[in-house]
PDB file of C-alpha atoms in Angstrom:
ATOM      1  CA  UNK A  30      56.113 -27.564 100.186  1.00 91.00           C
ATOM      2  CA  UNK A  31      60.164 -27.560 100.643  1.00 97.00           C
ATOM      3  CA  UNK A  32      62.121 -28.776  97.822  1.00 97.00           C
ATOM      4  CA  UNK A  33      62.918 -32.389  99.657  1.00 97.00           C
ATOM      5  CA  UNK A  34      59.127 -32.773  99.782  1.00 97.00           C
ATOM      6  CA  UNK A  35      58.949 -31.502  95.767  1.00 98.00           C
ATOM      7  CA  UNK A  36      61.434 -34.111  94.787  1.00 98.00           C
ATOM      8  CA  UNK A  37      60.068 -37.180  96.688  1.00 97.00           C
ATOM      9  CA  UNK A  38      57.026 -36.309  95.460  1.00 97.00           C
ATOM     10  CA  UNK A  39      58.474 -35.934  91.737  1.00 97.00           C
ATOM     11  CA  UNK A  40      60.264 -39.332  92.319  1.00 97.00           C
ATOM     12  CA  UNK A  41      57.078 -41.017  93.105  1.00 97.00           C
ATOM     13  CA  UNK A  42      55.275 -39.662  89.963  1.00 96.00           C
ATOM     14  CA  UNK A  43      58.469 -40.952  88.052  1.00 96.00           C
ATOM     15  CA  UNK A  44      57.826 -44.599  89.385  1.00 95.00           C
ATOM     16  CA  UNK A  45      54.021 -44.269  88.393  1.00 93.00           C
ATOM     17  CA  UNK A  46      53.834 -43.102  84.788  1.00 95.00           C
ATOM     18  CA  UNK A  47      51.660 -45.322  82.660  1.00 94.00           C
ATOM     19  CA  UNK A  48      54.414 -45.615  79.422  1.00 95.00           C
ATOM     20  CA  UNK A  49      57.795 -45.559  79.260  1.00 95.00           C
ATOM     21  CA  UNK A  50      60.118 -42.575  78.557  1.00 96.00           C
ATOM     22  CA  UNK A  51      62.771 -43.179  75.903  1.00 97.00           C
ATOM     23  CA  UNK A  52      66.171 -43.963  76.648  1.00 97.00           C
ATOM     24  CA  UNK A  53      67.439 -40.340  76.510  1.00 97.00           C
ATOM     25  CA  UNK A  54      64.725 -39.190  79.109  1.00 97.00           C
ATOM     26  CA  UNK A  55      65.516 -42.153  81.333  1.00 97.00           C
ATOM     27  CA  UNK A  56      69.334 -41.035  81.570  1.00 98.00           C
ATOM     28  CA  UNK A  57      68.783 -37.532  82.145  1.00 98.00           C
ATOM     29  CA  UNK A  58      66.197 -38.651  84.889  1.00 98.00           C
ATOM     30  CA  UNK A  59      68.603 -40.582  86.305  1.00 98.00           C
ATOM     31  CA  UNK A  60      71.815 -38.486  86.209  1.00 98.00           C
ATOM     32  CA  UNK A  61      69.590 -35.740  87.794  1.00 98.00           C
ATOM     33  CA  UNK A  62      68.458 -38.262  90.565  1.00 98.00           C
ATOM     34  CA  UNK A  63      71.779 -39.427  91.437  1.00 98.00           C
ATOM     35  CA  UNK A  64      73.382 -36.088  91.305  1.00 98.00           C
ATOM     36  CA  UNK A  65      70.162 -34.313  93.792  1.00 98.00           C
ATOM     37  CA  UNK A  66      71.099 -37.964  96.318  1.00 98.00           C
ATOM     38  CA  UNK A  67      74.619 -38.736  96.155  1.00 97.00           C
ATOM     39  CA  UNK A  68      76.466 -35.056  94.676  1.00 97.00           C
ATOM     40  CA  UNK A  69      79.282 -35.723  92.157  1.00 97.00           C
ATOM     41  CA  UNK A  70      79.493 -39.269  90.714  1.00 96.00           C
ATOM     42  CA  UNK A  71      82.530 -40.638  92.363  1.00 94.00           C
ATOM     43  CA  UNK A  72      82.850 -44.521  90.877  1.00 95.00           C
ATOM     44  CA  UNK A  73      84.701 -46.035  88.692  1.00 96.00           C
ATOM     45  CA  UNK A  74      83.717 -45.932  85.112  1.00 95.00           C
ATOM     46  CA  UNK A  75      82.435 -49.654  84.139  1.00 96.00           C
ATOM     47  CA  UNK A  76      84.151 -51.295  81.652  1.00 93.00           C
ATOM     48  CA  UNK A  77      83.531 -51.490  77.703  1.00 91.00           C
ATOM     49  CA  UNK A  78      80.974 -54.645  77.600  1.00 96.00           C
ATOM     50  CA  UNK A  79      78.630 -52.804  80.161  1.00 97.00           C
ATOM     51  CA  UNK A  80      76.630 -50.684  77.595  1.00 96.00           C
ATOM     52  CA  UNK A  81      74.001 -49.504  80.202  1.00 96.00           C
ATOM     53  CA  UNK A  82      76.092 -48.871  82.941  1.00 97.00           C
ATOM     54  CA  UNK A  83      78.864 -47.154  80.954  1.00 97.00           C
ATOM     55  CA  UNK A  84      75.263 -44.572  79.420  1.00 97.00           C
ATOM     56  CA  UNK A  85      74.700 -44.207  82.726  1.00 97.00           C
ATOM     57  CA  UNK A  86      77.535 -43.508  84.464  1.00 98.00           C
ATOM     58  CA  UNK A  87      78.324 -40.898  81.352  1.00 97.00           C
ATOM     59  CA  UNK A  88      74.848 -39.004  82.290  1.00 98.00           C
ATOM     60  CA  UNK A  89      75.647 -38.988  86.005  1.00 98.00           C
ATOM     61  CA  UNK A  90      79.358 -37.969  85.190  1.00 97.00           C
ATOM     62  CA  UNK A  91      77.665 -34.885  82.719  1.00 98.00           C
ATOM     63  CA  UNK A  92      76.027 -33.376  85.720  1.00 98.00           C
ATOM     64  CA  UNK A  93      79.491 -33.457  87.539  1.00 97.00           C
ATOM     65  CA  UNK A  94      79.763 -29.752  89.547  1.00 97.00           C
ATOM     66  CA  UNK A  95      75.758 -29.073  89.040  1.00 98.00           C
ATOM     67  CA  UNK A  96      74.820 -28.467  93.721  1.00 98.00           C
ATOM     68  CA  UNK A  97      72.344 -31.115  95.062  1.00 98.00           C
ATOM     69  CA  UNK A  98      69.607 -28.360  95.119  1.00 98.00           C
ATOM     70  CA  UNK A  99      69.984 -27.382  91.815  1.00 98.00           C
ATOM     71  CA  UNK A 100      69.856 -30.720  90.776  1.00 98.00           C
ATOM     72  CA  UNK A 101      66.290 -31.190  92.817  1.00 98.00           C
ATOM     73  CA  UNK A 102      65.180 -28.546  90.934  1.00 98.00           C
ATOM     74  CA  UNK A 103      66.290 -29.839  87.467  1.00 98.00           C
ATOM     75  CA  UNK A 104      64.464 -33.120  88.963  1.00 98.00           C
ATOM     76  CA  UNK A 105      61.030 -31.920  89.488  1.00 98.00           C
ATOM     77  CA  UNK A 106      61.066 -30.204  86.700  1.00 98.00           C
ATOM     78  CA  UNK A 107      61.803 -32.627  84.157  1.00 98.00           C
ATOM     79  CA  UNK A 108      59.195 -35.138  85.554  1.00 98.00           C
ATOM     80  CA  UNK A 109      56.724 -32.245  85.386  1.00 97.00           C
ATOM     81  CA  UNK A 110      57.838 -32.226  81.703  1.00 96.00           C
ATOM     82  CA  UNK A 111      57.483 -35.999  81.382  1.00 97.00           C
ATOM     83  CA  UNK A 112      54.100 -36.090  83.388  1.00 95.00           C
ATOM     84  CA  UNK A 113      52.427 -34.697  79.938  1.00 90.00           C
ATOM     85  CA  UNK A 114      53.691 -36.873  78.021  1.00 92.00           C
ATOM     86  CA  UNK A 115      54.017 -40.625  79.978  1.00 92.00           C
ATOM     87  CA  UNK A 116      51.261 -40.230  83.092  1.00 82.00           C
TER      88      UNK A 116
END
């Protein structure tokens, strides 16, 4: 299985897990996601009243320099992590 197929896959189990992750998980989920899709986040930082899009625009921002491969990798392996725990 390529590593396109590995994270679509690992994106699908993401959408399907029975509980929630906490907040902390979601973020790093997301940064991870955004950075594998879109590279380097490249928006403007949201302003001071948007708590959750200021978080995540911060967890995207962290992963700033990590390549879109690595970042697929980081992907499917954290789901696999959270698969344990949340499927």
């Amino acid at each position: 299985m390529s590593l396109d197929e590995r994270f679509n896959s690992a994106a699908d189990k993401a959408k399907s897990f029975t509980k929630r992750p906490n907040d902390q998980e979601l973020l790093e989920l997301y940064a991870l996601f955004k950075q594998a899709t879109v590279g380097d986040n490249n928006t403007s930082k949201p302003g001071m009243l948007d708590l959750k899009g200021k978080a995540k625009w911060e967890a995207w921002n962290g992963k700033k320099g990590i390549a879109q491969d690595a970042a697929k990798e980081a992907y499917v392996a954290k789901v696999e992590e959270l698969t344990s725990k949340y499927a």
